[in-house]
PDB file of C-alpha atoms in Angstrom:
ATOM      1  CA  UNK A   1       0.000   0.000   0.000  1.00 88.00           C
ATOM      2  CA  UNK A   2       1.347   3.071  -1.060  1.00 93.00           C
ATOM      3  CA  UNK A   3      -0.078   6.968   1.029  1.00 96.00           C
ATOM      4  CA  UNK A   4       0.074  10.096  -0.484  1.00 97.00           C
ATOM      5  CA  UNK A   5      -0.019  12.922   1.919  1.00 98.00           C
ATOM      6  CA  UNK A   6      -1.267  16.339   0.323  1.00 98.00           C
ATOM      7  CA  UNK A   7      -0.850  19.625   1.543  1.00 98.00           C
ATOM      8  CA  UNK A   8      -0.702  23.351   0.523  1.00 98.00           C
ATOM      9  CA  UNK A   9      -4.013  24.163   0.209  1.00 97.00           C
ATOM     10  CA  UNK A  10      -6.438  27.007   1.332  1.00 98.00           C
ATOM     11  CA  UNK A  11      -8.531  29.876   0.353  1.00 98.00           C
ATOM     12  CA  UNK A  12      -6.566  31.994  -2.641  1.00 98.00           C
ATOM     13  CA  UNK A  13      -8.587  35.084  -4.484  1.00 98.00           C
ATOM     14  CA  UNK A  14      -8.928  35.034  -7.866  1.00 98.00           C
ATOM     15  CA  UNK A  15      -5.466  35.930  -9.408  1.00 98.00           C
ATOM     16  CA  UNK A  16      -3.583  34.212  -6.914  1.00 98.00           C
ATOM     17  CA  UNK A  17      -1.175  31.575  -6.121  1.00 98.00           C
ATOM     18  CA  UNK A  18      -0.759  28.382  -3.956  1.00 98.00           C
ATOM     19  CA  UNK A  19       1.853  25.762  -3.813  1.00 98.00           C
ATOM     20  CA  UNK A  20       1.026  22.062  -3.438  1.00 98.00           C
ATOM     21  CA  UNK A  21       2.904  19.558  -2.071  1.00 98.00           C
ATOM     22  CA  UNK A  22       2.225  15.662  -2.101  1.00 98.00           C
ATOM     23  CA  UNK A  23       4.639  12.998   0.244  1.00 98.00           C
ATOM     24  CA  UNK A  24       4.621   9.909  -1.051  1.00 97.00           C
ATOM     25  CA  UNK A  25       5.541   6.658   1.358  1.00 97.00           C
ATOM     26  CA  UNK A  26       7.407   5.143  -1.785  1.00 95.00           C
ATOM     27  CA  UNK A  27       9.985   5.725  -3.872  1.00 95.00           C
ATOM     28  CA  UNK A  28       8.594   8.066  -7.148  1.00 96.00           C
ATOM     29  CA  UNK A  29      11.086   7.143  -9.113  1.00 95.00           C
ATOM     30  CA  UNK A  30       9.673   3.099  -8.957  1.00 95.00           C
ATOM     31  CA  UNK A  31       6.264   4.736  -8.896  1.00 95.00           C
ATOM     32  CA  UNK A  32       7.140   6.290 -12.684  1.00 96.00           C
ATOM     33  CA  UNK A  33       4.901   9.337 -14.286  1.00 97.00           C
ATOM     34  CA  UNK A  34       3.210  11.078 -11.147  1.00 98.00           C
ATOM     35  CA  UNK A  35      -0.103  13.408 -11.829  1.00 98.00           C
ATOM     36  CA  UNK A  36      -2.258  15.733  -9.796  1.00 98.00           C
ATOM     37  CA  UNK A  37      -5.877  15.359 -10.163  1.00 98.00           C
ATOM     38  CA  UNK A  38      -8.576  17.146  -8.874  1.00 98.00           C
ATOM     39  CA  UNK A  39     -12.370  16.876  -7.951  1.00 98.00           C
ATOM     40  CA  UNK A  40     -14.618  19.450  -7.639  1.00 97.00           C
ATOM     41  CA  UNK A  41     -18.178  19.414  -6.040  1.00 92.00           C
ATOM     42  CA  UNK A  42     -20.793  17.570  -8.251  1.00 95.00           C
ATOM     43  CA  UNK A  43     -17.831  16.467 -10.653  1.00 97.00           C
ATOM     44  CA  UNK A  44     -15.520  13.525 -11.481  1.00 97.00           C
ATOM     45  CA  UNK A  45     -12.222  13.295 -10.661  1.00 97.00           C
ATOM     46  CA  UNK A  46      -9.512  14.359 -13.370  1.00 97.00           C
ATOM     47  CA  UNK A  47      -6.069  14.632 -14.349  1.00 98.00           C
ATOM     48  CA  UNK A  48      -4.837  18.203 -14.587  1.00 98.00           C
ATOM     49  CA  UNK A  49      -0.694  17.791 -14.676  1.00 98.00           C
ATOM     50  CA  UNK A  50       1.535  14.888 -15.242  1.00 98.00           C
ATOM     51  CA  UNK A  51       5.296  14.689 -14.604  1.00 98.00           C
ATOM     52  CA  UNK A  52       7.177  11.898 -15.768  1.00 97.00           C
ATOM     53  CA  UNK A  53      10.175  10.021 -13.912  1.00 94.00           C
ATOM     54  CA  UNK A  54      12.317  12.350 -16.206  1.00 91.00           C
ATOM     55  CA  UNK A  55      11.349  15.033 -15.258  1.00 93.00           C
ATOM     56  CA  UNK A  56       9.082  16.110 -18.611  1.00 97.00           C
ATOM     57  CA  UNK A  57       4.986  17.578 -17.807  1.00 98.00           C
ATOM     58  CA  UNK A  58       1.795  17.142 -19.301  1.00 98.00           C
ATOM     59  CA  UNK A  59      -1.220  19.752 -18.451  1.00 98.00           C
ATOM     60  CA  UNK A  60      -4.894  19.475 -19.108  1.00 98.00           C
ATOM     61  CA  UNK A  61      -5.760  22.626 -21.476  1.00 98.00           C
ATOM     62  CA  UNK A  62      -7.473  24.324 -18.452  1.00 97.00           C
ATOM     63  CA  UNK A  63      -4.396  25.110 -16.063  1.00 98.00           C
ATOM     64  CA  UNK A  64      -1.908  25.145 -18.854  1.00 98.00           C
ATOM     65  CA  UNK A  65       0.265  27.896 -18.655  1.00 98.00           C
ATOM     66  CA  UNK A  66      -0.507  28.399 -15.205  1.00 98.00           C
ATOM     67  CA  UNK A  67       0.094  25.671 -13.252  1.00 98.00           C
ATOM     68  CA  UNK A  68       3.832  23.916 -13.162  1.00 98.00           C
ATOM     69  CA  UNK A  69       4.350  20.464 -12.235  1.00 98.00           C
ATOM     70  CA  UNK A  70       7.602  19.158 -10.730  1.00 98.00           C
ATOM     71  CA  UNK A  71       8.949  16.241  -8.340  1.00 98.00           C
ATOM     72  CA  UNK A  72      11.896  15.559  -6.453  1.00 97.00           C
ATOM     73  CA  UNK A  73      12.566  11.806  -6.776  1.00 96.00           C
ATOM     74  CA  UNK A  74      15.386  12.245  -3.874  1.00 97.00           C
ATOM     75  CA  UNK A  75      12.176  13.194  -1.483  1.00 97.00           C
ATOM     76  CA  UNK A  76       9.530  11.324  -2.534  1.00 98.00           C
ATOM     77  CA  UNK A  77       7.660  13.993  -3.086  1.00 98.00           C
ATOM     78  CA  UNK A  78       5.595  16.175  -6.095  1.00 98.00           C
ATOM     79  CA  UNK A  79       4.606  19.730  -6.123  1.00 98.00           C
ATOM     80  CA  UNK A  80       1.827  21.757  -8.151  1.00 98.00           C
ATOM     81  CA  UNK A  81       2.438  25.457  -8.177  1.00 98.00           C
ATOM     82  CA  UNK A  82      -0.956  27.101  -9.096  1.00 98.00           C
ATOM     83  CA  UNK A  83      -0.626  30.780 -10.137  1.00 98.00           C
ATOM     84  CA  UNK A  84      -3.355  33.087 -11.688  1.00 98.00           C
ATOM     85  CA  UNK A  85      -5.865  30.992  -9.498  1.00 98.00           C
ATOM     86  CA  UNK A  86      -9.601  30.860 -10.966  1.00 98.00           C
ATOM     87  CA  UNK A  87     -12.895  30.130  -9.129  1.00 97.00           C
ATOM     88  CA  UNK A  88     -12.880  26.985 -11.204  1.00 97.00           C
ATOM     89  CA  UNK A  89      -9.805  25.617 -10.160  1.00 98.00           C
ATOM     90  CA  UNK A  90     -11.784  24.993  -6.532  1.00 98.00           C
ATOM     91  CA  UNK A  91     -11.500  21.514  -5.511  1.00 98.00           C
ATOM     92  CA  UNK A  92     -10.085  18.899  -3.634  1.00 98.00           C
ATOM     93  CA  UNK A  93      -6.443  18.108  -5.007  1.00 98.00           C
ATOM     94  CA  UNK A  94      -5.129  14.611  -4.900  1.00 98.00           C
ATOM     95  CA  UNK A  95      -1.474  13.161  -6.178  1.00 97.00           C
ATOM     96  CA  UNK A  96      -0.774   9.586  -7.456  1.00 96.00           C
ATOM     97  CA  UNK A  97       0.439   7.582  -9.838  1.00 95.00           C
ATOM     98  CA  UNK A  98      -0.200   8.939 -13.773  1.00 95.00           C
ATOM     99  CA  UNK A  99      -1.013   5.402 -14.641  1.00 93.00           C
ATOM    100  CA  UNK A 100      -3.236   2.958 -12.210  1.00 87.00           C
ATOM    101  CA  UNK A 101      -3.564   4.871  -9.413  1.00 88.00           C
ATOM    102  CA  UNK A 102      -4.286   3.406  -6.388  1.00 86.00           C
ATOM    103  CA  UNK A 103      -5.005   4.309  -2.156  1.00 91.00           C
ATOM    104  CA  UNK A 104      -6.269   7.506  -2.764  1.00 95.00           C
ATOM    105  CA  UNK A 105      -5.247  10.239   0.183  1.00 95.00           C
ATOM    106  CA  UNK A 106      -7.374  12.954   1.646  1.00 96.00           C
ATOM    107  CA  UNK A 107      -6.192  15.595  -0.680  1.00 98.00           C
ATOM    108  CA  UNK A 108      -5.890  19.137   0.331  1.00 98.00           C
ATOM    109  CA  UNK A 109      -8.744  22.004  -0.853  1.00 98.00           C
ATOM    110  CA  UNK A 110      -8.347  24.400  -2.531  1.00 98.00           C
ATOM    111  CA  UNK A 111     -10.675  27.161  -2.560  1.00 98.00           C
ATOM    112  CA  UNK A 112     -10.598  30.533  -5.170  1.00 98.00           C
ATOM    113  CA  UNK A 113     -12.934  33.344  -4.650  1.00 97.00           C
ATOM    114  CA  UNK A 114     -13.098  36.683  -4.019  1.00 94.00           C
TER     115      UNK A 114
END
């Protein structure tokens, strides 16, 4: 069983910035691609960055160019920095693996309004 511990949320106005961070109980590096998803109220759960084991990132169209996905395989640990923060981008924010993820933590909110 792997736990992901998420942290870094809060309330952030529109315009604004928060930094995520996710511990993993694992190595990341035997974990592979690592992604940050996100659920908000009434909606499913989905991807919105992707890092791979090398280092390269994926973003859904809706954050890109404003959020920046990174990990540090030495740590066991991924990061999200969120800047020009929308209303929509409120929701619970969750890290696993890209591929088959598995043990879902509590995830951290994240709330934008004004």
């Amino acid at each position: 069983q792997v736990q992901f511990v998420e942290s870094g949320g809060g309330s952030a106005q529109p315009g604004g910035s928060l930094r995520l961070s996710c511990a993993v109980s694992r190595s990341i590096f035997n974990i592979g691609a690592m992604g940050w998803y996100r659920q908000a109220p009434g909606k499913q759960r989905e991807l919105v960055a992707t890092v791979t084991r090398s280092g390269n990132t994926i973003y859904a169209d809706s954050v890109k160019g404003r959020f920046t996905i990174s990990r540090d395989n030495a740590k066991n640990t991924v990061y999200l920095q969120m800047s020009s923060l929308k209303p929509e981008d409120t929701a619970v924010y969750y890290c696993n693996a890209k591929n088959s993820p598995v043990d879902w933590g509590q995830g951290t909110q994240v709330t934008v309004s004004s």
